[in-house]
Amino acid sequence: MKAIELQEYDHPLVVVDRPPPVAGNGGHLIDVTACGVCHSDIHVVDGQFSSPLPLVPGHEVTGVHQALGPVMLYAPWGCRNCWICDTGHEMICPDAAEAGLFVDGGYAEQMSVPHLEYLQPLGDLDPVRSAPLACGGLTAFRATRQAAEVLHRRGSKARALVIGAGGLGQFGIQFLRLTSDAEVWVVDQSPQKREKALELGADRAVGPGELDGTFDAIVDFVGAEPTLESAAQHVSRRGIVVVVGLYGGQVPFGVGAVPPEAQFMSSFWGTVAELGELIRFAHTHSLEYTVETMPLAEAEQAHQKLRSGLVTGRIVLVT
Ligand SMILES: [Zn+2]
Ligand SMILES: [Zn+2]
């Protein structure tokens, strides 16, 4: 089968011919239909995860399983042997074995999957268009759900703020709008992204420094020092700040440093159950995002395009 290998960090991806994968003990095979290209894939190539090499990247995978039919892959595999995995939070397992990061992923014609529950039936969703939901969509879905309880408490008076209207932020705006009664504000320094945010249903889209008042829930899809500072300034008493962005910013935390009883939390990817819920959600709500397809063999070109910053939607590789 054709596959894409990362053979050396910081080197171009290589198209190779490999023997088809073998389904391990109790494992399963899927024929890959599509695989989204995510920013984490760039970090895999750069060696930031110290992935074992050679590695087949790719964690936004849809495919076909012999018995289940069209499926979406749950890629953040855990050890399935610790209390975190026992409670369904495999994506934050300390002994994680994420597909496409630590074991072979979906930049290939076939893929081996260790457990059937990692394959969520896709129903009649378009397998190419829906591939980015597996990571980008799921990460935003979980992040906005972390805020749901606080927003529901305030009902129609709730105010939510999305920081950063890039790919994940655009999912976040839609999830907040479709699942809560909150007034949704967006802050982004790019006028184009602010315009996009308004198209997606945000009530207000402003530049940094133009925020007004406090917000019950703030989802920071940037995570840099200035965005966290602004979140700490604008979160309401008993409000919540959910940080998703990987810019590595920090902010002082403690009684007196943040508004009384404000919560700050990070949010990572999502659970198997949430992936199933997201697939059901996508059946009943039309989510707006653009997908650009490229052939699997052009994975390296896709990575270069993503690095160039010239991509407005999500790139999906098709077999
Ligand atoms: Zn990803
Ligand atoms: Zn575990």
mmCIF file of C-alpha atoms and ligand atoms in Angstrom:
data_model
loop_
_atom_site.group_PDB
_atom_site.id
_atom_site.type_symbol
_atom_site.label_atom_id
_atom_site.label_comp_id
_atom_site.label_asym_id
_atom_site.label_seq_id
_atom_site.Cartn_x
_atom_site.Cartn_y
_atom_site.Cartn_z
ATOM 1 C CA MET A 1 0.000 0.000 0.000
ATOM 2 C CA LYS A 2 0.978 3.607 -0.474
ATOM 3 C CA ALA A 3 1.905 5.478 2.696
ATOM 4 C CA ILE A 4 3.612 8.705 3.701
ATOM 5 C CA GLU A 5 6.535 8.387 6.091
ATOM 6 C CA LEU A 6 8.365 10.836 8.268
ATOM 7 C CA GLN A 7 11.841 9.309 8.209
ATOM 8 C CA GLU A 8 13.844 12.135 9.795
ATOM 9 C CA TYR A 9 12.718 15.178 11.787
ATOM 10 C CA ASP A 10 12.746 18.433 9.837
ATOM 11 C CA HIS A 11 12.952 16.545 6.543
ATOM 12 C CA PRO A 12 10.335 16.319 3.784
ATOM 13 C CA LEU A 13 7.754 13.534 4.032
ATOM 14 C CA VAL A 14 8.445 10.577 1.755
ATOM 15 C CA VAL A 15 5.967 8.529 -0.305
ATOM 16 C CA VAL A 16 6.703 4.821 0.266
ATOM 17 C CA ASP A 17 5.307 1.433 -0.680
ATOM 18 C CA ARG A 18 4.710 -0.602 2.455
ATOM 19 C CA PRO A 19 3.226 -4.032 3.109
ATOM 20 C CA PRO A 20 -0.385 -3.573 4.308
ATOM 21 C CA PRO A 21 -0.627 -3.188 8.118
ATOM 22 C CA VAL A 22 -1.576 -6.203 10.214
ATOM 23 C CA ALA A 23 -4.451 -5.963 12.686
ATOM 24 C CA GLY A 24 -2.909 -6.877 16.041
ATOM 25 C CA ASN A 25 -4.567 -9.019 18.702
ATOM 26 C CA GLY A 26 -8.233 -7.938 18.777
ATOM 27 C CA GLY A 27 -7.400 -5.115 16.398
ATOM 28 C CA HIS A 28 -8.998 -3.897 13.226
ATOM 29 C CA LEU A 29 -8.071 -2.573 9.805
ATOM 30 C CA ILE A 30 -9.630 0.324 7.968
ATOM 31 C CA ASP A 31 -9.281 1.478 4.392
ATOM 32 C CA VAL A 32 -8.492 5.163 4.779
ATOM 33 C CA THR A 33 -10.771 7.491 2.824
ATOM 34 C CA ALA A 34 -9.428 10.847 3.939
ATOM 35 C CA CYS A 35 -7.048 12.399 6.436
ATOM 36 C CA GLY A 36 -7.031 16.028 7.502
ATOM 37 C CA VAL A 37 -3.776 17.948 7.853
ATOM 38 C CA CYS A 38 -3.557 19.617 11.265
ATOM 39 C CA HIS A 39 -1.000 22.040 12.731
ATOM 40 C CA SER A 40 0.078 19.265 15.112
ATOM 41 C CA ASP A 41 1.282 17.309 12.068
ATOM 42 C CA ILE A 42 3.755 20.123 11.424
ATOM 43 C CA HIS A 43 4.943 19.828 15.031
ATOM 44 C CA VAL A 44 5.332 16.050 14.536
ATOM 45 C CA VAL A 45 7.624 16.700 11.560
ATOM 46 C CA ASP A 46 9.573 19.280 13.578
ATOM 47 C CA GLY A 47 10.213 16.610 16.231
ATOM 48 C CA GLN A 48 8.352 18.399 19.035
ATOM 49 C CA PHE A 49 6.663 15.180 20.172
ATOM 50 C CA SER A 50 9.820 13.039 19.822
ATOM 51 C CA SER A 51 7.738 10.633 17.725
ATOM 52 C CA PRO A 52 9.387 7.255 16.989
ATOM 53 C CA LEU A 53 10.624 7.099 13.369
ATOM 54 C CA PRO A 54 9.780 6.131 10.721
ATOM 55 C CA LEU A 55 6.229 7.272 11.403
ATOM 56 C CA VAL A 56 3.092 7.588 9.288
ATOM 57 C CA PRO A 57 1.552 10.898 10.483
ATOM 58 C CA GLY A 58 -2.136 11.822 10.349
ATOM 59 C CA HIS A 59 -4.803 11.863 13.072
ATOM 60 C CA GLU A 60 -7.916 13.330 11.374
ATOM 61 C CA VAL A 61 -8.932 10.098 9.734
ATOM 62 C CA THR A 62 -12.073 8.764 8.127
ATOM 63 C CA GLY A 63 -12.236 5.360 6.473
ATOM 64 C CA VAL A 64 -14.203 2.210 5.876
ATOM 65 C CA HIS A 65 -14.348 -0.756 8.268
ATOM 66 C CA GLN A 66 -15.532 -4.090 6.943
ATOM 67 C CA ALA A 67 -18.375 -4.481 9.460
ATOM 68 C CA LEU A 68 -19.101 -0.897 10.541
ATOM 69 C CA GLY A 69 -18.934 0.759 7.115
ATOM 70 C CA PRO A 70 -17.838 4.427 7.034
ATOM 71 C CA VAL A 71 -16.157 5.462 10.278
ATOM 72 C CA MET A 72 -14.294 8.321 11.905
ATOM 73 C CA LEU A 73 -11.174 7.462 13.879
ATOM 74 C CA TYR A 74 -10.703 8.436 17.515
ATOM 75 C CA ALA A 75 -6.942 9.029 17.427
ATOM 76 C CA PRO A 76 -5.881 10.121 20.972
ATOM 77 C CA TRP A 77 -5.347 6.580 22.217
ATOM 78 C CA GLY A 78 -4.382 6.121 25.859
ATOM 79 C CA CYS A 79 -2.891 3.176 27.802
ATOM 80 C CA ARG A 80 -6.386 1.893 28.780
ATOM 81 C CA ASN A 81 -4.851 0.844 32.050
ATOM 82 C CA CYS A 82 -4.920 3.966 34.265
ATOM 83 C CA TRP A 83 -7.693 5.832 36.110
ATOM 84 C CA ILE A 84 -7.703 8.601 33.515
ATOM 85 C CA CYS A 85 -8.394 6.105 30.718
ATOM 86 C CA ASP A 86 -10.926 4.320 32.957
ATOM 87 C CA THR A 87 -12.899 7.586 33.145
ATOM 88 C CA GLY A 88 -12.815 7.981 29.371
ATOM 89 C CA HIS A 89 -10.203 10.747 29.174
ATOM 90 C CA GLU A 90 -7.697 8.877 27.016
ATOM 91 C CA MET A 91 -6.568 12.105 25.351
ATOM 92 C CA ILE A 92 -4.782 13.165 28.548
ATOM 93 C CA CYS A 93 -3.393 9.728 29.500
ATOM 94 C CA PRO A 94 0.240 10.124 30.649
ATOM 95 C CA ASP A 95 1.155 7.014 28.619
ATOM 96 C CA ALA A 96 -0.598 8.172 25.474
ATOM 97 C CA ALA A 97 -0.165 6.318 22.191
ATOM 98 C CA GLU A 98 -1.887 8.769 19.847
ATOM 99 C CA ALA A 99 -2.242 7.588 16.268
ATOM 100 C CA GLY A 100 -0.216 9.743 13.907
ATOM 101 C CA LEU A 101 1.935 11.072 16.761
ATOM 102 C CA PHE A 102 3.347 7.986 18.495
ATOM 103 C CA VAL A 103 2.094 5.122 16.307
ATOM 104 C CA ASP A 104 1.284 5.013 12.595
ATOM 105 C CA GLY A 105 -1.644 7.205 11.602
ATOM 106 C CA GLY A 106 -3.784 7.962 8.591
ATOM 107 C CA TYR A 107 -1.444 9.272 5.869
ATOM 108 C CA ALA A 108 -1.771 5.848 4.233
ATOM 109 C CA GLU A 109 -4.176 3.711 2.242
ATOM 110 C CA GLN A 110 -4.788 1.417 5.212
ATOM 111 C CA MET A 111 -4.440 1.701 8.947
ATOM 112 C CA SER A 112 -4.429 -0.662 11.913
ATOM 113 C CA VAL A 113 -6.671 0.281 14.867
ATOM 114 C CA PRO A 114 -6.361 -1.586 18.195
ATOM 115 C CA HIS A 115 -9.968 -1.329 19.464
ATOM 116 C CA LEU A 116 -13.332 -1.210 17.755
ATOM 117 C CA GLU A 117 -14.579 1.670 19.941
ATOM 118 C CA TYR A 118 -11.964 3.944 18.358
ATOM 119 C CA LEU A 119 -14.036 3.659 15.185
ATOM 120 C CA GLN A 120 -17.163 5.811 15.393
ATOM 121 C CA PRO A 121 -19.799 5.193 12.703
ATOM 122 C CA LEU A 122 -19.945 8.176 10.395
ATOM 123 C CA GLY A 123 -23.496 7.669 9.159
ATOM 124 C CA ASP A 124 -24.136 9.630 5.991
ATOM 125 C CA LEU A 125 -21.679 12.458 6.724
ATOM 126 C CA ASP A 126 -19.313 13.192 3.836
ATOM 127 C CA PRO A 127 -16.120 11.327 4.827
ATOM 128 C CA VAL A 128 -13.843 13.892 3.139
ATOM 129 C CA ARG A 129 -15.479 17.023 4.459
ATOM 130 C CA SER A 130 -15.926 15.632 7.966
ATOM 131 C CA ALA A 131 -12.291 14.485 8.480
ATOM 132 C CA PRO A 132 -11.244 17.758 10.218
ATOM 133 C CA LEU A 133 -13.898 17.186 12.869
ATOM 134 C CA ALA A 134 -11.749 14.384 14.319
ATOM 135 C CA CYS A 135 -9.241 16.818 15.849
ATOM 136 C CA GLY A 136 -9.999 20.469 15.013
ATOM 137 C CA GLY A 137 -13.742 20.077 15.458
ATOM 138 C CA LEU A 138 -13.534 17.822 18.519
ATOM 139 C CA THR A 139 -11.055 20.113 20.307
ATOM 140 C CA ALA A 140 -13.358 23.126 19.876
ATOM 141 C CA PHE A 141 -16.415 21.006 20.778
ATOM 142 C CA ARG A 142 -14.944 19.907 24.114
ATOM 143 C CA ALA A 143 -13.592 23.377 24.906
ATOM 144 C CA THR A 144 -16.964 25.058 24.448
ATOM 145 C CA ARG A 145 -18.679 22.300 26.459
ATOM 146 C CA GLN A 146 -16.373 23.041 29.389
ATOM 147 C CA ALA A 147 -18.046 26.444 29.436
ATOM 148 C CA ALA A 148 -21.612 25.165 28.984
ATOM 149 C CA GLU A 149 -22.564 24.841 32.668
ATOM 150 C CA VAL A 150 -21.470 28.400 33.483
ATOM 151 C CA LEU A 151 -23.325 29.754 30.450
ATOM 152 C CA HIS A 152 -26.533 27.850 31.213
ATOM 153 C CA ARG A 153 -26.447 29.220 34.763
ATOM 154 C CA ARG A 154 -26.780 32.750 33.343
ATOM 155 C CA GLY A 155 -29.327 31.718 30.675
ATOM 156 C CA SER A 156 -30.153 34.466 28.182
ATOM 157 C CA LYS A 157 -28.029 36.971 30.125
ATOM 158 C CA ALA A 158 -24.879 34.929 29.504
ATOM 159 C CA ARG A 159 -21.986 36.485 27.612
ATOM 160 C CA ALA A 160 -19.322 34.346 25.947
ATOM 161 C CA LEU A 161 -16.059 35.437 24.370
ATOM 162 C CA VAL A 162 -14.028 33.558 21.760
ATOM 163 C CA ILE A 163 -10.410 34.690 21.524
ATOM 164 C CA GLY A 164 -8.955 33.971 18.067
ATOM 165 C CA ALA A 165 -11.180 33.348 15.028
ATOM 166 C CA GLY A 166 -8.881 30.949 13.145
ATOM 167 C CA GLY A 167 -9.966 27.410 12.216
ATOM 168 C CA LEU A 168 -10.704 26.165 15.755
ATOM 169 C CA GLY A 169 -12.151 29.493 16.850
ATOM 170 C CA GLN A 170 -14.579 29.392 13.928
ATOM 171 C CA PHE A 171 -15.809 25.986 15.120
ATOM 172 C CA GLY A 172 -16.016 27.421 18.659
ATOM 173 C CA ILE A 173 -18.197 30.360 17.583
ATOM 174 C CA GLN A 174 -20.644 27.976 15.888
ATOM 175 C CA PHE A 175 -20.811 25.559 18.829
ATOM 176 C CA LEU A 176 -21.461 28.409 21.300
ATOM 177 C CA ARG A 177 -24.107 29.919 19.067
ATOM 178 C CA LEU A 178 -25.854 26.573 18.455
ATOM 179 C CA THR A 179 -25.720 25.227 22.020
ATOM 180 C CA SER A 180 -26.282 28.264 24.251
ATOM 181 C CA ASP A 181 -28.348 31.442 24.489
ATOM 182 C CA ALA A 182 -25.229 33.468 25.201
ATOM 183 C CA GLU A 183 -24.341 36.685 23.453
ATOM 184 C CA VAL A 184 -21.170 35.647 21.605
ATOM 185 C CA TRP A 185 -18.283 38.098 21.232
ATOM 186 C CA VAL A 186 -15.122 37.425 19.259
ATOM 187 C CA VAL A 187 -11.787 39.170 19.502
ATOM 188 C CA ASP A 188 -9.200 38.870 16.733
ATOM 189 C CA GLN A 189 -6.617 41.267 15.353
ATOM 190 C CA SER A 190 -7.405 40.343 11.729
ATOM 191 C CA PRO A 191 -10.282 42.324 10.119
ATOM 192 C CA GLN A 192 -10.893 39.409 7.704
ATOM 193 C CA LYS A 193 -11.321 36.967 10.590
ATOM 194 C CA ARG A 194 -13.600 39.392 12.428
ATOM 195 C CA GLU A 195 -15.754 39.574 9.317
ATOM 196 C CA LYS A 196 -15.812 35.764 9.101
ATOM 197 C CA ALA A 197 -16.811 35.587 12.778
ATOM 198 C CA LEU A 198 -19.824 37.836 12.131
ATOM 199 C CA GLU A 199 -20.800 35.686 9.129
ATOM 200 C CA LEU A 200 -20.747 32.648 11.423
ATOM 201 C CA GLY A 201 -23.210 34.298 13.777
ATOM 202 C CA ALA A 202 -21.060 36.090 16.347
ATOM 203 C CA ASP A 203 -22.956 39.038 17.873
ATOM 204 C CA ARG A 204 -19.878 41.265 18.035
ATOM 205 C CA ALA A 205 -16.372 40.963 16.604
ATOM 206 C CA VAL A 206 -13.773 43.411 17.879
ATOM 207 C CA GLY A 207 -10.039 44.028 17.822
ATOM 208 C CA PRO A 208 -7.759 43.651 20.855
ATOM 209 C CA GLY A 209 -8.354 46.527 23.260
ATOM 210 C CA GLU A 210 -11.969 46.969 22.184
ATOM 211 C CA LEU A 211 -13.496 44.531 24.670
ATOM 212 C CA ASP A 212 -16.197 45.873 26.908
ATOM 213 C CA GLY A 213 -17.506 44.445 30.185
ATOM 214 C CA THR A 214 -17.126 40.945 31.582
ATOM 215 C CA PHE A 215 -17.863 37.498 30.143
ATOM 216 C CA ASP A 216 -19.199 34.393 31.883
ATOM 217 C CA ALA A 217 -17.144 32.096 29.655
ATOM 218 C CA ILE A 218 -14.019 32.871 27.670
ATOM 219 C CA VAL A 219 -12.487 30.300 25.319
ATOM 220 C CA ASP A 220 -8.934 31.260 24.361
ATOM 221 C CA PHE A 221 -7.934 29.574 21.102
ATOM 222 C CA VAL A 222 -4.600 31.442 21.092
ATOM 223 C CA GLY A 223 -3.159 30.961 24.572
ATOM 224 C CA ALA A 224 -0.505 33.676 24.339
ATOM 225 C CA GLU A 225 0.448 36.019 27.196
ATOM 226 C CA PRO A 226 -1.628 39.000 25.936
ATOM 227 C CA THR A 227 -4.727 36.877 25.249
ATOM 228 C CA LEU A 228 -4.550 35.245 28.690
ATOM 229 C CA GLU A 229 -4.080 38.658 30.330
ATOM 230 C CA SER A 230 -7.127 39.914 28.522
ATOM 231 C CA ALA A 231 -9.081 36.794 29.580
ATOM 232 C CA ALA A 232 -8.100 37.351 33.229
ATOM 233 C CA GLN A 233 -9.222 40.982 32.975
ATOM 234 C CA HIS A 234 -12.574 40.256 31.352
ATOM 235 C CA VAL A 235 -13.753 37.043 33.026
ATOM 236 C CA SER A 236 -16.679 37.646 35.356
ATOM 237 C CA ARG A 237 -16.910 36.571 38.987
ATOM 238 C CA ARG A 238 -17.673 32.802 38.967
ATOM 239 C CA GLY A 239 -16.859 32.825 35.253
ATOM 240 C CA ILE A 240 -14.628 30.357 33.427
ATOM 241 C CA VAL A 241 -11.595 30.726 31.167
ATOM 242 C CA VAL A 242 -10.881 27.692 28.956
ATOM 243 C CA VAL A 243 -7.470 27.731 27.271
ATOM 244 C CA VAL A 244 -6.983 25.673 24.127
ATOM 245 C CA GLY A 245 -4.299 27.576 22.197
ATOM 246 C CA LEU A 246 -0.740 26.325 22.380
ATOM 247 C CA TYR A 247 1.181 29.618 22.427
ATOM 248 C CA GLY A 248 2.359 28.860 25.949
ATOM 249 C CA GLY A 249 1.420 32.153 27.610
ATOM 250 C CA GLN A 250 1.099 32.381 31.401
ATOM 251 C CA VAL A 251 -0.926 34.559 33.718
ATOM 252 C CA PRO A 252 -0.760 35.086 37.523
ATOM 253 C CA PHE A 253 -3.370 33.030 39.340
ATOM 254 C CA GLY A 254 -4.513 33.222 42.950
ATOM 255 C CA VAL A 255 -7.044 34.798 45.292
ATOM 256 C CA GLY A 256 -6.983 38.500 44.466
ATOM 257 C CA ALA A 257 -5.105 37.963 41.187
ATOM 258 C CA VAL A 258 -8.243 36.917 39.299
ATOM 259 C CA PRO A 259 -11.927 37.803 39.902
ATOM 260 C CA PRO A 260 -13.476 35.936 42.877
ATOM 261 C CA GLU A 261 -14.271 32.285 42.132
ATOM 262 C CA ALA A 262 -13.269 32.545 38.479
ATOM 263 C CA GLN A 263 -12.063 29.191 37.124
ATOM 264 C CA PHE A 264 -9.148 28.745 34.758
ATOM 265 C CA MET A 265 -8.675 25.457 32.923
ATOM 266 C CA SER A 266 -6.930 23.972 29.926
ATOM 267 C CA SER A 267 -8.793 21.730 27.487
ATOM 268 C CA PHE A 268 -7.345 19.017 25.274
ATOM 269 C CA TRP A 269 -8.825 17.294 22.201
ATOM 270 C CA GLY A 270 -11.846 15.210 23.381
ATOM 271 C CA THR A 271 -13.191 11.847 24.574
ATOM 272 C CA VAL A 272 -14.527 8.934 22.512
ATOM 273 C CA ALA A 273 -18.021 9.750 23.782
ATOM 274 C CA GLU A 274 -17.659 13.394 22.721
ATOM 275 C CA LEU A 275 -16.534 12.328 19.240
ATOM 276 C CA GLY A 276 -19.731 10.262 18.949
ATOM 277 C CA GLU A 277 -21.775 13.258 20.135
ATOM 278 C CA LEU A 278 -20.026 15.558 17.680
ATOM 279 C CA ILE A 279 -20.822 13.195 14.786
ATOM 280 C CA ARG A 280 -24.492 13.198 15.840
ATOM 281 C CA PHE A 281 -24.373 16.992 16.190
ATOM 282 C CA ALA A 282 -22.924 17.335 12.679
ATOM 283 C CA HIS A 283 -25.861 15.318 11.321
ATOM 284 C CA THR A 284 -28.400 17.789 12.685
ATOM 285 C CA HIS A 285 -26.532 21.106 12.373
ATOM 286 C CA SER A 286 -24.739 22.387 9.326
ATOM 287 C CA LEU A 287 -21.260 23.500 10.336
ATOM 288 C CA GLU A 288 -19.522 26.023 8.139
ATOM 289 C CA TYR A 289 -15.870 25.513 7.259
ATOM 290 C CA THR A 290 -13.953 25.194 4.029
ATOM 291 C CA VAL A 291 -12.051 22.095 2.995
ATOM 292 C CA GLU A 292 -9.392 21.914 0.326
ATOM 293 C CA THR A 293 -8.556 18.404 -0.922
ATOM 294 C CA MET A 294 -5.165 17.186 -2.123
ATOM 295 C CA PRO A 295 -4.046 13.673 -3.132
ATOM 296 C CA LEU A 296 -2.358 11.598 -0.406
ATOM 297 C CA ALA A 297 0.886 11.540 -2.418
ATOM 298 C CA GLU A 298 1.075 15.342 -2.075
ATOM 299 C CA ALA A 299 1.260 15.277 1.738
ATOM 300 C CA GLU A 300 4.592 17.143 1.694
ATOM 301 C CA GLN A 301 3.146 19.888 -0.529
ATOM 302 C CA ALA A 302 0.155 20.080 1.829
ATOM 303 C CA HIS A 303 2.500 20.595 4.797
ATOM 304 C CA GLN A 304 4.395 23.317 2.923
ATOM 305 C CA LYS A 305 1.145 25.039 2.125
ATOM 306 C CA LEU A 306 0.058 24.929 5.762
ATOM 307 C CA ARG A 307 3.442 26.309 6.879
ATOM 308 C CA SER A 308 3.131 29.153 4.364
ATOM 309 C CA GLY A 309 -0.005 30.344 6.162
ATOM 310 C CA LEU A 310 -1.848 30.599 2.832
ATOM 311 C CA VAL A 311 -4.542 28.106 3.790
ATOM 312 C CA THR A 312 -7.877 29.598 4.781
ATOM 313 C CA GLY A 313 -9.772 26.381 5.554
ATOM 314 C CA ARG A 314 -8.599 22.839 6.356
ATOM 315 C CA ILE A 315 -6.553 20.675 3.981
ATOM 316 C CA VAL A 316 -7.721 17.077 3.616
ATOM 317 C CA LEU A 317 -5.629 14.376 1.915
ATOM 318 C CA VAL A 318 -7.653 11.839 -0.051
ATOM 319 C CA THR A 319 -6.565 8.330 -0.984
HETATM 320 ZN ZN ZN B 1 -4.775 17.836 15.315
HETATM 321 ZN ZN ZN B 2 -4.078 5.671 30.451
#
